[in-house]
């Protein structure tokens, strides 16, 4: 059986030749096994005649080449997409000739691999729609709307006017010209989201603005693409067919909005709170997605946008949207999309340039010109709004980003014969150049950590006792709420020493692409009509009422990726002029020393905040709970005692001085009993501290010794083991122990303990006190003073 080749061609124009390729039927799928092939000559060649083993071999080669490429290219700041595309080029006839290739070239080989990749691309478009929340378009600021709208329209109109001027006899609304112009000027939300995620600036100020603008631009691009299809239909078939196509497309959207979306919301309502969506509902949605391409053809919708529009109808976020993303995203992004990007690269052949026409060259020049115009408009708008110049340039580069969506569109247009091979080759080069330059330029221009270079002292030591102390309490799980409230109750805030508390509820971004930041004191509703942090707000508002006049509370919710939550925390600290951040420790214990819970993601977040925070930071290690699963009172709960016993372990250094300053503030109330335990090395071995540090220590201890409101204990120890023995003997007497982190500080007092330190983020003494060797129902607060940074 024979047919005309359309899946893979040489560099000659499709219309200039007709080529026949013979295929064997029935096709060979599953090999008889290596044992049966051992008796044959050319064993590997015979094995590659079967599509199953050949597909597996191709996948292995793709991933090996991609990882090799990326291990080299990431050193230059190039994204993974470039490595995947280059892997396909290396597997194409540019490098491997037809007669020596085992992974490409044959019609059935490319058809199978291409089908797997195309399926992955459809899943990618569907998930991109699931992650997007169209309601955010109405909440975008004027600048985001302008940057999303005008660069697309201005560059498109300019190019169409230029084409009309150069070719007055041509029709600029023909399928090829207008459709290509839309792809040149259009904005892709998935591509920009991937870029910002890879650069780790997704929830930075610039990242949020770029995402909002990209969302607007993507919607405009979608409408323009549909318009180009309808205009071409009108040119070829007439206005009646156009009206019919528009009506069918509107019917498709109405079915999704008024039938399928309410059905999916009904599934969500039947899901228990904080529960998982039923597998049956999950499979129904996947089945609907799998048949959506057929429906898009029936309803005359551009087939590339059918799954995408269906994804937009799925309620984003938990439980449905997050379940789809969590289950499908690893497979799609880890398996299918690398294959699809590689197959796009396999279509590229340098021999196409040999047969290139002036039209193809003009299209490549047009793509570059449109990108330059779009860059200029995207740069001008933020500059007019007084945005810093470097940030404006970075935003302009973000808005012209090209990636997998564009190369996928051109590959589909190439297979559909809308564009020729030489045009595809030129556009592939343009995409590779743009996708390589943009991340490097953005990384060079924009560094969000620079805004944390605070030249103002934001520490507890620099806050006067009668001045309001501004603090941030970070909440991840419900248990953190009681921990922070109990710590603040132990501090006994008064009207004379008030506390301004900003509570930041950090929620993992799941099932949606756009981070959220909600200020509950402004009575803002969540943009996705979800109720975030209700219990947190209620608990801390009650705490504020219980301490009326002494404590003021504002609650915020940040919904963002776990590895970027430090951005929200540090940004809030900068904006609110915070002096102290309270972080929960990543591990909780039972009273017998067994681990109740542990979160390594939270530990990484604590490290990131310690490194970047523009103020002092404290990590709160909760006291061990007495009974497993019980609701027993915490160690700092007011009902435990009419007075609080607080101890400060002082060794010396800036962190210890900050811990002592915090404890002094806590001890202003008569119900707080403060003990300062000064550990000194035998024979006064203090040579590990610099002279200025020793002078500052003596100055603050002079005031402590003179005070009658606290107890001062001086203990001489000779090494780490003796320090451990002494601390073990006194911890039972206190409900809260405050220590300095003293990271990388060496002295005789801790000699021999550092090698046993498990958690570097809480320092040697903090790690020692939190170990299972120290039996006691006390809480521990490890303090790090604001770090000095050079600009």
PDB file of C-alpha atoms in Angstrom, residues 314-574:
ATOM      1  CA  UNK A 314     -12.075  23.534  34.477  1.00  0.00           C
ATOM      2  CA  UNK A 315     -12.252  25.170  37.958  1.00  0.00           C
ATOM      3  CA  UNK A 316      -8.644  26.036  38.838  1.00  0.00           C
ATOM      4  CA  UNK A 317      -7.006  25.263  42.158  1.00  0.00           C
ATOM      5  CA  UNK A 318      -7.976  22.575  44.654  1.00  0.00           C
ATOM      6  CA  UNK A 319      -9.506  20.092  44.579  1.00  0.00           C
ATOM      7  CA  UNK A 320     -10.143  19.525  40.863  1.00  0.00           C
ATOM      8  CA  UNK A 321      -7.601  21.728  39.097  1.00  0.00           C
ATOM      9  CA  UNK A 322      -4.820  20.826  41.515  1.00  0.00           C
ATOM     10  CA  UNK A 323      -5.581  17.101  41.167  1.00  0.00           C
ATOM     11  CA  UNK A 324      -5.338  17.312  37.364  1.00  0.00           C
ATOM     12  CA  UNK A 325      -2.087  19.269  37.505  1.00  0.00           C
ATOM     13  CA  UNK A 326      -0.461  17.123  40.198  1.00  0.00           C
ATOM     14  CA  UNK A 327      -1.266  13.859  38.395  1.00  0.00           C
ATOM     15  CA  UNK A 328      -0.699  14.903  34.798  1.00  0.00           C
ATOM     16  CA  UNK A 329       1.959  17.611  34.941  1.00  0.00           C
ATOM     17  CA  UNK A 330       4.918  15.334  35.875  1.00  0.00           C
ATOM     18  CA  UNK A 331       4.128  12.967  32.992  1.00  0.00           C
ATOM     19  CA  UNK A 332       3.390  15.717  30.479  1.00  0.00           C
ATOM     20  CA  UNK A 333       6.361  17.952  31.316  1.00  0.00           C
ATOM     21  CA  UNK A 334       8.767  15.140  32.132  1.00  0.00           C
ATOM     22  CA  UNK A 335       7.949  12.724  29.307  1.00  0.00           C
ATOM     23  CA  UNK A 336       5.695  14.015  26.537  1.00  0.00           C
ATOM     24  CA  UNK A 337       6.896  17.597  26.121  1.00  0.00           C
ATOM     25  CA  UNK A 338      10.610  16.719  25.743  1.00  0.00           C
ATOM     26  CA  UNK A 339       9.556  14.303  22.998  1.00  0.00           C
ATOM     27  CA  UNK A 340       7.419  16.956  21.309  1.00  0.00           C
ATOM     28  CA  UNK A 341      10.140  19.611  21.457  1.00  0.00           C
ATOM     29  CA  UNK A 342      12.631  17.105  20.049  1.00  0.00           C
ATOM     30  CA  UNK A 343      10.323  16.145  17.164  1.00  0.00           C
ATOM     31  CA  UNK A 344      10.023  19.855  16.341  1.00  0.00           C
ATOM     32  CA  UNK A 345      13.814  20.016  16.172  1.00  0.00           C
ATOM     33  CA  UNK A 346      13.903  16.895  13.995  1.00  0.00           C
ATOM     34  CA  UNK A 347      11.904  18.740  11.353  1.00  0.00           C
ATOM     35  CA  UNK A 348      14.723  21.280  11.001  1.00  0.00           C
ATOM     36  CA  UNK A 349      17.215  20.771   8.158  1.00  0.00           C
ATOM     37  CA  UNK A 350      19.911  23.178   6.991  1.00  0.00           C
ATOM     38  CA  UNK A 351      19.371  21.990   3.428  1.00  0.00           C
ATOM     39  CA  UNK A 352      16.072  23.904   3.513  1.00  0.00           C
ATOM     40  CA  UNK A 353      18.082  27.124   3.213  1.00  0.00           C
ATOM     41  CA  UNK A 354      19.492  25.935  -0.105  1.00  0.00           C
ATOM     42  CA  UNK A 355      16.012  26.068  -1.625  1.00  0.00           C
ATOM     43  CA  UNK A 356      14.889  29.113   0.348  1.00  0.00           C
ATOM     44  CA  UNK A 357      12.814  31.741  -1.431  1.00  0.00           C
ATOM     45  CA  UNK A 358      12.718  35.503  -0.979  1.00  0.00           C
ATOM     46  CA  UNK A 359       9.290  35.092   0.593  1.00  0.00           C
ATOM     47  CA  UNK A 360      10.724  32.890   3.357  1.00  0.00           C
ATOM     48  CA  UNK A 361      13.523  35.381   3.951  1.00  0.00           C
ATOM     49  CA  UNK A 362      11.003  38.237   4.159  1.00  0.00           C
ATOM     50  CA  UNK A 363       8.958  36.280   6.690  1.00  0.00           C
ATOM     51  CA  UNK A 364      12.029  35.824   8.895  1.00  0.00           C
ATOM     52  CA  UNK A 365      12.825  39.536   8.629  1.00  0.00           C
ATOM     53  CA  UNK A 366       9.200  40.316   9.387  1.00  0.00           C
ATOM     54  CA  UNK A 367       9.296  38.167  12.514  1.00  0.00           C
ATOM     55  CA  UNK A 368      12.378  40.024  13.741  1.00  0.00           C
ATOM     56  CA  UNK A 369      10.898  43.442  12.920  1.00  0.00           C
ATOM     57  CA  UNK A 370       7.658  42.600  14.777  1.00  0.00           C
ATOM     58  CA  UNK A 371       9.635  41.450  17.807  1.00  0.00           C
ATOM     59  CA  UNK A 372      11.624  44.708  17.782  1.00  0.00           C
ATOM     60  CA  UNK A 373       8.441  46.791  17.600  1.00  0.00           C
ATOM     61  CA  UNK A 374       6.814  44.717  20.324  1.00  0.00           C
ATOM     62  CA  UNK A 375       9.918  45.140  22.468  1.00  0.00           C
ATOM     63  CA  UNK A 376       9.837  48.899  21.957  1.00  0.00           C
ATOM     64  CA  UNK A 377       6.156  49.232  22.894  1.00  0.00           C
ATOM     65  CA  UNK A 378       6.608  46.930  25.909  1.00  0.00           C
ATOM     66  CA  UNK A 379       9.549  49.103  27.014  1.00  0.00           C
ATOM     67  CA  UNK A 380       7.877  52.458  26.446  1.00  0.00           C
ATOM     68  CA  UNK A 381       4.729  51.770  28.478  1.00  0.00           C
ATOM     69  CA  UNK A 382       6.428  50.979  31.838  1.00  0.00           C
ATOM     70  CA  UNK A 383       8.899  53.842  31.324  1.00  0.00           C
ATOM     71  CA  UNK A 384       5.957  56.218  30.932  1.00  0.00           C
ATOM     72  CA  UNK A 385       4.622  54.850  34.242  1.00  0.00           C
ATOM     73  CA  UNK A 386       7.923  55.727  35.997  1.00  0.00           C
ATOM     74  CA  UNK A 387       9.127  52.134  36.329  1.00  0.00           C
ATOM     75  CA  UNK A 388      12.917  51.823  36.827  1.00  0.00           C
ATOM     76  CA  UNK A 389      14.798  51.555  33.543  1.00  0.00           C
ATOM     77  CA  UNK A 390      16.395  48.159  34.246  1.00  0.00           C
ATOM     78  CA  UNK A 391      13.037  46.692  35.292  1.00  0.00           C
ATOM     79  CA  UNK A 392      11.392  48.129  32.173  1.00  0.00           C
ATOM     80  CA  UNK A 393      13.987  46.517  29.906  1.00  0.00           C
ATOM     81  CA  UNK A 394      13.604  43.215  31.740  1.00  0.00           C
ATOM     82  CA  UNK A 395       9.813  43.352  31.341  1.00  0.00           C
ATOM     83  CA  UNK A 396      10.148  44.135  27.629  1.00  0.00           C
ATOM     84  CA  UNK A 397      12.367  41.075  27.149  1.00  0.00           C
ATOM     85  CA  UNK A 398       9.851  38.935  29.055  1.00  0.00           C
ATOM     86  CA  UNK A 399       7.003  40.056  26.783  1.00  0.00           C
ATOM     87  CA  UNK A 400       8.811  39.058  23.560  1.00  0.00           C
ATOM     88  CA  UNK A 401       9.697  35.600  24.875  1.00  0.00           C
ATOM     89  CA  UNK A 402       9.133  32.683  22.479  1.00  0.00           C
ATOM     90  CA  UNK A 403       9.155  28.993  23.244  1.00  0.00           C
ATOM     91  CA  UNK A 404       7.394  25.663  22.946  1.00  0.00           C
ATOM     92  CA  UNK A 405       3.984  27.080  21.978  1.00  0.00           C
ATOM     93  CA  UNK A 406       5.388  29.012  19.009  1.00  0.00           C
ATOM     94  CA  UNK A 407       7.617  26.197  17.732  1.00  0.00           C
ATOM     95  CA  UNK A 408       4.673  23.824  18.139  1.00  0.00           C
ATOM     96  CA  UNK A 409       2.419  26.128  16.117  1.00  0.00           C
ATOM     97  CA  UNK A 410       4.978  26.412  13.318  1.00  0.00           C
ATOM     98  CA  UNK A 411       5.486  22.636  13.267  1.00  0.00           C
ATOM     99  CA  UNK A 412       1.746  22.081  12.920  1.00  0.00           C
ATOM    100  CA  UNK A 413       1.549  24.740  10.209  1.00  0.00           C
ATOM    101  CA  UNK A 414       4.477  23.039   8.474  1.00  0.00           C
ATOM    102  CA  UNK A 415       2.761  19.648   8.581  1.00  0.00           C
ATOM    103  CA  UNK A 416      -0.495  21.254   7.384  1.00  0.00           C
ATOM    104  CA  UNK A 417       1.375  22.880   4.457  1.00  0.00           C
ATOM    105  CA  UNK A 418       0.377  26.373   5.536  1.00  0.00           C
ATOM    106  CA  UNK A 419       4.076  27.235   5.499  1.00  0.00           C
ATOM    107  CA  UNK A 420       6.931  25.657   3.561  1.00  0.00           C
ATOM    108  CA  UNK A 421      10.038  24.005   4.963  1.00  0.00           C
ATOM    109  CA  UNK A 422      12.254  27.011   4.302  1.00  0.00           C
ATOM    110  CA  UNK A 423       9.923  29.334   6.236  1.00  0.00           C
ATOM    111  CA  UNK A 424       9.858  26.802   9.080  1.00  0.00           C
ATOM    112  CA  UNK A 425      13.672  26.673   9.106  1.00  0.00           C
ATOM    113  CA  UNK A 426      13.989  30.465   9.276  1.00  0.00           C
ATOM    114  CA  UNK A 427      11.400  30.755  12.060  1.00  0.00           C
ATOM    115  CA  UNK A 428      13.073  27.977  14.035  1.00  0.00           C
ATOM    116  CA  UNK A 429      16.333  29.937  13.977  1.00  0.00           C
ATOM    117  CA  UNK A 430      14.478  33.061  15.169  1.00  0.00           C
ATOM    118  CA  UNK A 431      12.890  31.156  18.068  1.00  0.00           C
ATOM    119  CA  UNK A 432      16.214  29.618  19.127  1.00  0.00           C
ATOM    120  CA  UNK A 433      17.888  33.043  19.148  1.00  0.00           C
ATOM    121  CA  UNK A 434      15.064  34.756  21.052  1.00  0.00           C
ATOM    122  CA  UNK A 435      14.626  31.899  23.557  1.00  0.00           C
ATOM    123  CA  UNK A 436      18.386  31.988  24.236  1.00  0.00           C
ATOM    124  CA  UNK A 437      18.771  35.749  24.604  1.00  0.00           C
ATOM    125  CA  UNK A 438      15.692  36.505  26.730  1.00  0.00           C
ATOM    126  CA  UNK A 439      16.519  34.517  29.921  1.00  0.00           C
ATOM    127  CA  UNK A 440      20.122  35.721  29.903  1.00  0.00           C
ATOM    128  CA  UNK A 441      19.022  39.350  29.478  1.00  0.00           C
ATOM    129  CA  UNK A 442      16.317  39.163  32.155  1.00  0.00           C
ATOM    130  CA  UNK A 443      18.672  37.519  34.636  1.00  0.00           C
ATOM    131  CA  UNK A 444      21.270  40.209  33.981  1.00  0.00           C
ATOM    132  CA  UNK A 445      18.836  43.099  34.259  1.00  0.00           C
ATOM    133  CA  UNK A 446      16.629  42.007  37.147  1.00  0.00           C
ATOM    134  CA  UNK A 447      17.775  40.668  40.498  1.00  0.00           C
ATOM    135  CA  UNK A 448      14.940  40.767  43.069  1.00  0.00           C
ATOM    136  CA  UNK A 449      17.322  40.064  45.951  1.00  0.00           C
ATOM    137  CA  UNK A 450      18.938  43.508  45.521  1.00  0.00           C
ATOM    138  CA  UNK A 451      15.932  45.203  47.067  1.00  0.00           C
ATOM    139  CA  UNK A 452      16.677  43.339  50.297  1.00  0.00           C
ATOM    140  CA  UNK A 453      19.958  45.239  50.631  1.00  0.00           C
ATOM    141  CA  UNK A 454      18.639  47.294  53.514  1.00  0.00           C
ATOM    142  CA  UNK A 455      20.975  50.003  54.766  1.00  0.00           C
ATOM    143  CA  UNK A 456      18.632  50.803  57.653  1.00  0.00           C
ATOM    144  CA  UNK A 457      18.965  48.881  60.920  1.00  0.00           C
ATOM    145  CA  UNK A 458      15.842  46.771  61.358  1.00  0.00           C
ATOM    146  CA  UNK A 459      16.539  44.851  64.536  1.00  0.00           C
ATOM    147  CA  UNK A 460      15.028  44.461  67.972  1.00  0.00           C
ATOM    148  CA  UNK A 461      18.146  46.098  69.470  1.00  0.00           C
ATOM    149  CA  UNK A 462      17.480  49.247  67.432  1.00  0.00           C
ATOM    150  CA  UNK A 463      13.827  49.394  68.497  1.00  0.00           C
ATOM    151  CA  UNK A 464      13.119  51.436  71.623  1.00  0.00           C
ATOM    152  CA  UNK A 465      11.210  49.715  74.420  1.00  0.00           C
ATOM    153  CA  UNK A 466       8.354  52.206  74.258  1.00  0.00           C
ATOM    154  CA  UNK A 467       8.196  51.935  70.489  1.00  0.00           C
ATOM    155  CA  UNK A 468       5.906  49.579  68.599  1.00  0.00           C
ATOM    156  CA  UNK A 469       7.752  46.371  67.616  1.00  0.00           C
ATOM    157  CA  UNK A 470       6.805  45.283  64.100  1.00  0.00           C
ATOM    158  CA  UNK A 471       6.817  41.509  63.662  1.00  0.00           C
ATOM    159  CA  UNK A 472       5.813  38.950  61.026  1.00  0.00           C
ATOM    160  CA  UNK A 473       4.536  35.506  62.014  1.00  0.00           C
ATOM    161  CA  UNK A 474       4.634  32.882  59.252  1.00  0.00           C
ATOM    162  CA  UNK A 475       1.920  30.213  59.289  1.00  0.00           C
ATOM    163  CA  UNK A 476       2.006  27.006  57.217  1.00  0.00           C
ATOM    164  CA  UNK A 477      -0.196  24.557  59.144  1.00  0.00           C
ATOM    165  CA  UNK A 478      -2.885  25.091  61.816  1.00  0.00           C
ATOM    166  CA  UNK A 479      -0.445  24.137  64.587  1.00  0.00           C
ATOM    167  CA  UNK A 480       1.678  27.207  63.804  1.00  0.00           C
ATOM    168  CA  UNK A 481      -1.213  29.493  64.799  1.00  0.00           C
ATOM    169  CA  UNK A 482      -1.225  28.372  68.435  1.00  0.00           C
ATOM    170  CA  UNK A 483       2.577  28.391  68.559  1.00  0.00           C
ATOM    171  CA  UNK A 484       2.834  32.055  67.523  1.00  0.00           C
ATOM    172  CA  UNK A 485      -0.057  33.158  69.740  1.00  0.00           C
ATOM    173  CA  UNK A 486       1.446  31.380  72.737  1.00  0.00           C
ATOM    174  CA  UNK A 487       4.867  32.924  72.106  1.00  0.00           C
ATOM    175  CA  UNK A 488       3.345  36.394  71.967  1.00  0.00           C
ATOM    176  CA  UNK A 489       1.299  35.687  75.083  1.00  0.00           C
ATOM    177  CA  UNK A 490       4.555  34.775  76.808  1.00  0.00           C
ATOM    178  CA  UNK A 491       5.921  38.179  75.816  1.00  0.00           C
ATOM    179  CA  UNK A 492       2.991  39.791  77.715  1.00  0.00           C
ATOM    180  CA  UNK A 493       2.539  42.768  75.361  1.00  0.00           C
ATOM    181  CA  UNK A 494       1.377  45.996  76.979  1.00  0.00           C
ATOM    182  CA  UNK A 495       0.205  49.396  75.819  1.00  0.00           C
ATOM    183  CA  UNK A 496       3.606  50.748  76.815  1.00  0.00           C
ATOM    184  CA  UNK A 497       5.437  48.071  74.716  1.00  0.00           C
ATOM    185  CA  UNK A 498       2.979  47.325  71.882  1.00  0.00           C
ATOM    186  CA  UNK A 499       3.410  44.781  69.088  1.00  0.00           C
ATOM    187  CA  UNK A 500       2.302  45.229  65.476  1.00  0.00           C
ATOM    188  CA  UNK A 501       1.888  41.693  64.139  1.00  0.00           C
ATOM    189  CA  UNK A 502       1.584  40.856  60.445  1.00  0.00           C
ATOM    190  CA  UNK A 503       0.484  37.240  60.014  1.00  0.00           C
ATOM    191  CA  UNK A 504       1.521  35.704  56.699  1.00  0.00           C
ATOM    192  CA  UNK A 505      -0.312  32.505  55.805  1.00  0.00           C
ATOM    193  CA  UNK A 506       1.828  30.735  53.197  1.00  0.00           C
ATOM    194  CA  UNK A 507      -0.160  28.408  50.902  1.00  0.00           C
ATOM    195  CA  UNK A 508       1.403  26.220  48.231  1.00  0.00           C
ATOM    196  CA  UNK A 509       0.378  27.192  44.689  1.00  0.00           C
ATOM    197  CA  UNK A 510      -1.374  24.131  43.282  1.00  0.00           C
ATOM    198  CA  UNK A 511      -3.511  23.733  40.189  1.00  0.00           C
ATOM    199  CA  UNK A 512      -3.103  27.320  39.024  1.00  0.00           C
ATOM    200  CA  UNK A 513      -0.366  29.340  37.388  1.00  0.00           C
ATOM    201  CA  UNK A 514      -0.721  32.810  38.894  1.00  0.00           C
ATOM    202  CA  UNK A 515       0.476  33.532  42.455  1.00  0.00           C
ATOM    203  CA  UNK A 516      -1.891  35.436  44.726  1.00  0.00           C
ATOM    204  CA  UNK A 517      -1.277  37.874  47.562  1.00  0.00           C
ATOM    205  CA  UNK A 518      -4.321  38.756  49.652  1.00  0.00           C
ATOM    206  CA  UNK A 519      -4.537  41.466  52.305  1.00  0.00           C
ATOM    207  CA  UNK A 520      -7.459  40.406  54.516  1.00  0.00           C
ATOM    208  CA  UNK A 521      -7.578  43.678  56.461  1.00  0.00           C
ATOM    209  CA  UNK A 522      -8.631  45.365  53.202  1.00  0.00           C
ATOM    210  CA  UNK A 523     -11.492  42.867  53.050  1.00  0.00           C
ATOM    211  CA  UNK A 524     -10.302  41.678  49.662  1.00  0.00           C
ATOM    212  CA  UNK A 525     -11.827  38.496  48.429  1.00  0.00           C
ATOM    213  CA  UNK A 526      -9.599  35.891  46.853  1.00  0.00           C
ATOM    214  CA  UNK A 527      -9.478  36.349  43.133  1.00  0.00           C
ATOM    215  CA  UNK A 528     -10.588  32.765  42.495  1.00  0.00           C
ATOM    216  CA  UNK A 529     -13.636  33.065  44.809  1.00  0.00           C
ATOM    217  CA  UNK A 530     -11.956  30.687  47.260  1.00  0.00           C
ATOM    218  CA  UNK A 531     -11.868  31.309  50.982  1.00  0.00           C
ATOM    219  CA  UNK A 532      -8.260  31.387  52.129  1.00  0.00           C
ATOM    220  CA  UNK A 533      -7.073  31.569  55.742  1.00  0.00           C
ATOM    221  CA  UNK A 534     -10.503  31.957  57.363  1.00  0.00           C
ATOM    222  CA  UNK A 535      -9.483  30.061  60.502  1.00  0.00           C
ATOM    223  CA  UNK A 536      -6.188  31.958  60.696  1.00  0.00           C
ATOM    224  CA  UNK A 537      -7.979  35.310  60.492  1.00  0.00           C
ATOM    225  CA  UNK A 538     -10.498  34.342  63.168  1.00  0.00           C
ATOM    226  CA  UNK A 539      -7.804  33.079  65.587  1.00  0.00           C
ATOM    227  CA  UNK A 540      -5.564  36.136  65.333  1.00  0.00           C
ATOM    228  CA  UNK A 541      -8.446  38.616  65.438  1.00  0.00           C
ATOM    229  CA  UNK A 542      -9.513  37.006  68.689  1.00  0.00           C
ATOM    230  CA  UNK A 543      -5.925  37.352  69.950  1.00  0.00           C
ATOM    231  CA  UNK A 544      -6.041  41.041  69.009  1.00  0.00           C
ATOM    232  CA  UNK A 545      -9.285  41.531  70.939  1.00  0.00           C
ATOM    233  CA  UNK A 546      -7.816  39.762  73.966  1.00  0.00           C
ATOM    234  CA  UNK A 547      -4.882  42.219  73.930  1.00  0.00           C
ATOM    235  CA  UNK A 548      -6.745  45.332  72.864  1.00  0.00           C
ATOM    236  CA  UNK A 549      -4.413  48.307  72.598  1.00  0.00           C
ATOM    237  CA  UNK A 550      -1.298  46.180  73.114  1.00  0.00           C
ATOM    238  CA  UNK A 551      -1.411  44.186  69.869  1.00  0.00           C
ATOM    239  CA  UNK A 552      -2.526  45.132  66.360  1.00  0.00           C
ATOM    240  CA  UNK A 553      -2.925  42.320  63.824  1.00  0.00           C
ATOM    241  CA  UNK A 554      -3.080  42.271  60.031  1.00  0.00           C
ATOM    242  CA  UNK A 555      -3.443  38.962  58.195  1.00  0.00           C
ATOM    243  CA  UNK A 556      -2.098  38.275  54.711  1.00  0.00           C
ATOM    244  CA  UNK A 557      -2.244  35.168  52.520  1.00  0.00           C
ATOM    245  CA  UNK A 558       0.403  34.363  49.913  1.00  0.00           C
ATOM    246  CA  UNK A 559      -0.370  31.584  47.429  1.00  0.00           C
ATOM    247  CA  UNK A 560       2.878  30.822  45.624  1.00  0.00           C
ATOM    248  CA  UNK A 561       5.300  27.999  44.736  1.00  0.00           C
ATOM    249  CA  UNK A 562       7.046  26.528  47.774  1.00  0.00           C
ATOM    250  CA  UNK A 563      10.530  27.377  46.507  1.00  0.00           C
ATOM    251  CA  UNK A 564       9.571  31.048  46.049  1.00  0.00           C
ATOM    252  CA  UNK A 565       7.703  31.754  49.290  1.00  0.00           C
ATOM    253  CA  UNK A 566      10.718  33.613  50.640  1.00  0.00           C
ATOM    254  CA  UNK A 567       9.925  36.372  48.109  1.00  0.00           C
ATOM    255  CA  UNK A 568       6.521  36.997  49.684  1.00  0.00           C
ATOM    256  CA  UNK A 569       7.972  36.941  53.194  1.00  0.00           C
ATOM    257  CA  UNK A 570      10.868  39.292  52.458  1.00  0.00           C
ATOM    258  CA  UNK A 571       8.724  41.644  50.355  1.00  0.00           C
ATOM    259  CA  UNK A 572       6.225  41.956  53.192  1.00  0.00           C
ATOM    260  CA  UNK A 573       9.047  42.609  55.650  1.00  0.00           C
ATOM    261  CA  UNK A 574      10.349  45.386  53.400  1.00  0.00           C
TER     262      UNK A 574
END
